[in-house]
């Protein structure tokens, strides 16, 4: 289980998260949603132990998150972190050397599913295919926590559906918990069990999507439009 206890994260001058108190249940797919700058990536980096909270604690399996948590966490970064001269296969080998829980057979299956050429060099791949490589090395790990920061960015909207279906089939919720950040709620909504909505560094809602669907009679995207209206960066510029 992942737990935020009164967590505030400040960068030099900017407060990215304010007093976040939250529990992510195990064995679920949780979406962290919100506009750009609302603190989604910061939240994932805190779980992954890449950042320390300014105040409060982030607990992963009861332990304060720390860099060595990386062994238990498969983290897909929003950045392009791979070596351009490696092939797809070499990228998988590199990650397998780094993380003992990378399942090469599974990596191979995901490469096939994604239609990637294992011998292609990263630098020759399209943005969408580089995004797929990130999914390969993340989903092939048997880590109990899978954290994905905007995993669909760069992917053609037309292929997103099938990639999302693939993602579900490569995750094992018997022992894995998945946290996905996204500002493209429409695409991932069918995938999610729970949603954490962030606005300007604060949690404005935690919802169980099954209950939400039967109670609210609207889609998550509609809910978001209602609750973020008047808070959009564009509107703020004028005020
Ligand atoms: P999101 O992923 O939802 O777009 P982030 O967590 O990346 O949001 O950022 C939250 C806020 O913190 C933003 O205002 C962003 O500009 C700021 N921020 C993020 N990283 C840094 C950093 N390294 N230094 C200073 N400010 C940062
Ligand atoms: Mg982000």
Short mmCIF file of C-alpha atoms and ligand atoms in Angstrom, two decimals:
data_model
loop_
_atom_site.label_atom_id
_atom_site.label_comp_id
_atom_site.label_asym_id
_atom_site.label_seq_id
_atom_site.Cartn_x
_atom_site.Cartn_y
_atom_site.Cartn_z
CA UNK A 1 0.00 0.00 0.00
CA UNK A 2 1.07 3.56 -0.72
CA UNK A 3 0.33 6.26 1.80
CA UNK A 4 0.78 10.03 1.88
CA UNK A 5 0.75 11.55 5.36
CA UNK A 6 0.37 15.33 5.42
CA UNK A 7 2.74 15.65 2.50
CA UNK A 8 3.88 19.03 1.25
CA UNK A 9 6.46 19.33 -1.50
CA UNK A 10 8.07 22.66 -2.23
CA UNK A 11 10.60 23.34 -4.91
CA UNK A 12 12.72 26.48 -4.53
CA UNK A 13 9.87 28.91 -4.77
CA UNK A 14 7.00 26.78 -5.97
CA UNK A 15 4.74 24.62 -3.82
CA UNK A 16 3.81 21.60 -5.90
CA UNK A 17 1.81 19.61 -3.33
CA UNK A 18 0.05 20.89 -0.23
CA UNK A 19 -0.94 18.76 2.78
CA UNK A 20 -1.75 15.63 0.84
CA UNK A 21 -3.28 12.87 2.96
CA UNK A 22 -4.02 9.84 0.89
CA UNK A 23 -3.97 6.08 0.61
CA UNK A 24 -3.62 4.15 -2.64
CA UNK A 25 -5.18 0.71 -2.21
CA UNK A 26 -3.16 -2.33 -3.27
CA UNK A 27 -4.12 -4.35 -6.32
CA UNK A 28 -5.84 -1.47 -8.09
CA UNK A 29 -5.23 0.79 -11.05
CA UNK A 30 -5.28 4.36 -9.81
CA UNK A 31 -5.34 7.43 -12.02
CA UNK A 32 -3.87 10.71 -10.84
CA UNK A 33 -5.55 13.38 -12.91
CA UNK A 34 -5.42 17.14 -13.14
CA UNK A 35 -4.26 19.98 -15.32
CA UNK A 36 -0.65 20.68 -16.20
CA UNK A 37 1.23 21.89 -13.16
CA UNK A 38 -1.23 20.39 -10.65
CA UNK A 39 1.44 18.18 -9.06
CA UNK A 40 0.92 14.80 -10.75
CA UNK A 41 4.55 14.12 -11.67
CA UNK A 42 5.71 15.33 -8.27
CA UNK A 43 3.38 12.81 -6.64
CA UNK A 44 4.85 9.92 -8.65
CA UNK A 45 8.45 10.98 -8.01
CA UNK A 46 7.73 11.07 -4.27
CA UNK A 47 6.38 7.51 -4.41
CA UNK A 48 9.38 6.39 -6.47
CA UNK A 49 11.72 7.91 -3.90
CA UNK A 50 13.23 10.30 -6.46
CA UNK A 51 12.14 13.29 -4.36
CA UNK A 52 11.83 13.77 -0.61
CA UNK A 53 8.79 15.49 0.86
CA UNK A 54 9.39 18.94 2.33
CA UNK A 55 6.92 18.01 5.06
CA UNK A 56 5.17 14.78 5.99
CA UNK A 57 5.88 11.20 4.90
CA UNK A 58 5.31 9.00 1.90
CA UNK A 59 5.11 5.34 2.88
CA UNK A 60 5.43 2.45 0.47
CA UNK A 61 4.60 -0.85 2.14
CA UNK A 62 4.89 0.87 5.49
CA UNK A 63 8.39 2.18 4.79
CA UNK A 64 9.31 5.80 4.05
CA UNK A 65 10.05 5.97 0.36
CA UNK A 66 13.69 6.30 -0.48
CA UNK A 67 15.93 5.86 -3.50
CA UNK A 68 16.36 2.15 -2.82
CA UNK A 69 12.62 1.71 -3.25
CA UNK A 70 13.49 1.77 -6.96
CA UNK A 71 13.91 -1.99 -6.81
CA UNK A 72 10.25 -2.39 -5.89
CA UNK A 73 8.98 0.28 -8.23
CA UNK A 74 8.80 0.25 -12.01
CA UNK A 75 8.74 3.93 -12.89
CA UNK A 76 7.96 5.22 -16.35
CA UNK A 77 9.28 8.77 -16.53
CA UNK A 78 7.72 11.56 -18.50
CA UNK A 79 11.19 12.25 -19.89
CA UNK A 80 13.03 10.47 -22.68
CA UNK A 81 15.61 8.63 -20.67
CA UNK A 82 17.00 6.07 -23.07
CA UNK A 83 20.29 5.82 -24.88
CA UNK A 84 19.72 6.76 -28.51
CA UNK A 85 22.41 4.39 -29.82
CA UNK A 86 20.93 1.30 -28.18
CA UNK A 87 18.56 -0.94 -30.08
CA UNK A 88 15.22 -1.88 -28.56
CA UNK A 89 16.69 -5.24 -27.53
CA UNK A 90 19.77 -3.59 -25.99
CA UNK A 91 17.51 -1.24 -24.07
CA UNK A 92 15.68 -4.25 -22.61
CA UNK A 93 19.02 -5.93 -21.78
CA UNK A 94 20.22 -2.77 -20.08
CA UNK A 95 17.12 -2.60 -17.92
CA UNK A 96 17.31 -6.33 -17.16
CA UNK A 97 20.86 -5.80 -15.88
CA UNK A 98 19.64 -2.96 -13.68
CA UNK A 99 16.48 -4.59 -12.38
CA UNK A 100 16.51 -8.25 -11.44
CA UNK A 101 12.73 -8.49 -11.72
CA UNK A 102 12.59 -7.74 -15.45
CA UNK A 103 11.00 -10.72 -17.17
CA UNK A 104 12.69 -11.07 -20.58
CA UNK A 105 10.03 -13.39 -21.93
CA UNK A 106 7.36 -10.89 -21.04
CA UNK A 107 9.44 -8.08 -22.57
CA UNK A 108 9.55 -10.08 -25.77
CA UNK A 109 5.77 -10.55 -25.72
CA UNK A 110 5.19 -6.84 -25.21
CA UNK A 111 7.64 -5.96 -28.01
CA UNK A 112 5.63 -8.23 -30.30
CA UNK A 113 2.32 -6.85 -29.13
CA UNK A 114 3.53 -3.29 -29.71
CA UNK A 115 4.83 -4.20 -33.15
CA UNK A 116 8.34 -2.99 -32.36
CA UNK A 117 11.45 -4.10 -34.24
CA UNK A 118 13.88 -5.36 -31.56
CA UNK A 119 16.84 -4.43 -33.77
CA UNK A 120 15.82 -0.85 -34.44
CA UNK A 121 17.91 1.83 -32.81
CA UNK A 122 16.07 4.11 -30.39
CA UNK A 123 17.22 7.21 -32.26
CA UNK A 124 15.53 5.97 -35.42
CA UNK A 125 12.16 5.37 -33.75
CA UNK A 126 9.15 7.67 -33.97
CA UNK A 127 8.02 9.44 -30.81
CA UNK A 128 5.15 6.97 -30.51
CA UNK A 129 7.50 3.99 -30.75
CA UNK A 130 9.87 5.46 -28.18
CA UNK A 131 6.81 5.71 -25.92
CA UNK A 132 6.12 2.02 -26.59
CA UNK A 133 9.69 1.09 -25.59
CA UNK A 134 9.13 2.83 -22.27
CA UNK A 135 6.01 0.72 -21.78
CA UNK A 136 7.97 -2.46 -22.63
CA UNK A 137 10.66 -1.97 -19.99
CA UNK A 138 8.14 -0.83 -17.38
CA UNK A 139 5.45 -3.48 -17.85
CA UNK A 140 7.98 -6.33 -18.21
CA UNK A 141 9.03 -5.84 -14.61
CA UNK A 142 7.51 -7.96 -11.87
CA UNK A 143 7.61 -5.03 -9.49
CA UNK A 144 4.80 -4.72 -6.94
CA UNK A 145 4.36 -1.05 -7.87
CA UNK A 146 4.08 0.25 -11.41
CA UNK A 147 4.14 4.04 -11.73
CA UNK A 148 3.56 5.57 -15.14
CA UNK A 149 3.82 9.29 -15.80
CA UNK A 150 1.69 10.18 -18.84
CA UNK A 151 2.28 6.81 -20.52
CA UNK A 152 0.09 7.69 -23.49
CA UNK A 153 1.75 10.95 -24.42
CA UNK A 154 3.24 10.77 -27.88
CA UNK A 155 1.01 7.89 -28.90
CA UNK A 156 -1.33 8.33 -31.81
CA UNK A 157 -4.93 8.60 -30.49
CA UNK A 158 -5.94 5.89 -32.96
CA UNK A 159 -3.74 3.27 -31.32
CA UNK A 160 -4.31 4.29 -27.72
CA UNK A 161 -7.30 2.00 -27.22
CA UNK A 162 -5.48 -1.13 -28.24
CA UNK A 163 -2.40 -0.16 -26.26
CA UNK A 164 -4.51 0.38 -23.16
CA UNK A 165 -6.08 -3.07 -23.60
CA UNK A 166 -2.56 -4.47 -23.91
CA UNK A 167 -1.48 -2.67 -20.79
CA UNK A 168 -4.23 -4.37 -18.80
CA UNK A 169 -3.23 -7.77 -20.07
CA UNK A 170 0.42 -7.25 -19.06
CA UNK A 171 -0.41 -6.15 -15.51
CA UNK A 172 -1.10 -8.69 -12.77
CA UNK A 173 -3.27 -7.06 -10.12
CA UNK A 174 -2.88 -10.11 -7.86
CA UNK A 175 0.45 -8.65 -6.83
CA UNK A 176 0.78 -5.31 -8.63
CA UNK A 177 -0.57 -1.86 -7.89
CA UNK A 178 -0.56 0.66 -10.73
CA UNK A 179 -0.54 4.44 -10.54
CA UNK A 180 -0.95 6.34 -13.81
CA UNK A 181 -0.88 10.09 -14.24
CA UNK A 182 -2.71 11.57 -17.16
CA UNK A 183 -4.35 14.69 -18.42
CA UNK A 184 -6.08 12.59 -21.07
CA UNK A 185 -8.77 11.19 -18.85
CA UNK A 186 -11.04 10.03 -21.64
CA UNK A 187 -8.64 7.41 -22.88
CA UNK A 188 -7.72 5.84 -19.56
CA UNK A 189 -11.04 6.03 -17.78
CA UNK A 190 -12.09 2.45 -18.66
CA UNK A 191 -8.83 1.22 -17.21
CA UNK A 192 -9.08 2.88 -13.80
CA UNK A 193 -10.46 1.59 -10.51
CA UNK A 194 -9.84 4.78 -8.63
CA UNK A 195 -9.16 8.42 -9.40
CA UNK A 196 -7.24 11.00 -7.42
CA UNK A 197 -8.00 14.47 -8.75
CA UNK A 198 -5.38 17.14 -8.11
CA UNK A 199 -5.84 20.85 -8.54
CA UNK A 200 -3.05 23.30 -7.83
CA UNK A 201 -1.26 20.89 -5.51
CA UNK A 202 -4.30 19.80 -3.54
CA UNK A 203 -6.38 16.66 -3.67
CA UNK A 204 -9.87 17.81 -4.53
CA UNK A 205 -11.43 14.37 -4.85
CA UNK A 206 -10.70 10.68 -4.43
CA UNK A 207 -13.25 8.50 -6.11
CA UNK A 208 -13.98 4.89 -6.66
CA UNK A 209 -14.94 4.79 -10.31
CA UNK A 210 -17.57 2.04 -10.07
CA UNK A 211 -19.44 4.00 -7.41
CA UNK A 212 -18.88 7.22 -9.34
CA UNK A 213 -20.35 5.78 -12.53
CA UNK A 214 -23.51 4.58 -10.83
CA UNK A 215 -23.99 7.69 -8.67
CA UNK A 216 -23.01 10.63 -10.82
CA UNK A 217 -24.44 9.71 -14.20
CA UNK A 218 -21.63 11.44 -16.04
CA UNK A 219 -18.24 10.57 -17.40
CA UNK A 220 -15.08 11.41 -15.54
CA UNK A 221 -14.17 13.87 -18.28
CA UNK A 222 -17.47 15.70 -17.74
CA UNK A 223 -16.90 15.75 -14.00
CA UNK A 224 -13.49 17.25 -14.59
CA UNK A 225 -14.80 19.93 -16.90
CA UNK A 226 -17.23 20.95 -14.15
CA UNK A 227 -14.68 20.93 -11.37
CA UNK A 228 -11.86 22.59 -13.18
CA UNK A 229 -13.95 25.28 -14.82
CA UNK A 230 -12.69 28.69 -13.85
CA UNK A 231 -9.38 27.17 -12.84
CA UNK A 232 -7.97 26.69 -16.29
CA UNK A 233 -4.65 28.43 -16.88
CA UNK A 234 -6.14 30.23 -19.86
CA UNK A 235 -8.95 31.72 -17.82
CA UNK A 236 -6.58 32.65 -15.05
CA UNK A 237 -4.39 34.69 -17.36
CA UNK A 238 -7.20 37.13 -17.91
CA UNK A 239 -8.13 37.53 -14.28
P1 LIG B 1 2.12 18.02 -13.40
O1 LIG B 1 2.86 16.75 -13.57
O2 LIG B 1 0.72 17.84 -12.87
O3 LIG B 1 2.11 18.84 -14.65
P2 LIG B 1 4.36 18.78 -11.70
O4 LIG B 1 4.35 17.86 -10.53
O5 LIG B 1 5.33 18.50 -12.78
O6 LIG B 1 2.86 18.89 -12.28
O7 LIG B 1 4.61 20.27 -11.22
C1 LIG B 1 3.85 20.87 -10.17
C2 LIG B 1 4.34 22.30 -9.99
O8 LIG B 1 5.69 22.31 -9.52
C3 LIG B 1 4.36 23.10 -11.29
O9 LIG B 1 4.01 24.42 -11.00
C4 LIG B 1 5.80 23.02 -11.74
O10 LIG B 1 6.15 24.16 -12.48
C5 LIG B 1 6.56 22.97 -10.42
N1 LIG B 1 7.80 22.20 -10.54
C6 LIG B 1 7.92 20.92 -10.92
N2 LIG B 1 9.21 20.51 -10.88
C7 LIG B 1 9.93 21.57 -10.46
C8 LIG B 1 11.32 21.81 -10.21
N3 LIG B 1 12.22 20.84 -10.37
N4 LIG B 1 11.69 23.05 -9.80
C9 LIG B 1 10.77 24.03 -9.61
N5 LIG B 1 9.45 23.87 -9.82
C10 LIG B 1 9.02 22.68 -10.25
MG1 LIG B 2 3.67 15.88 -15.26
#
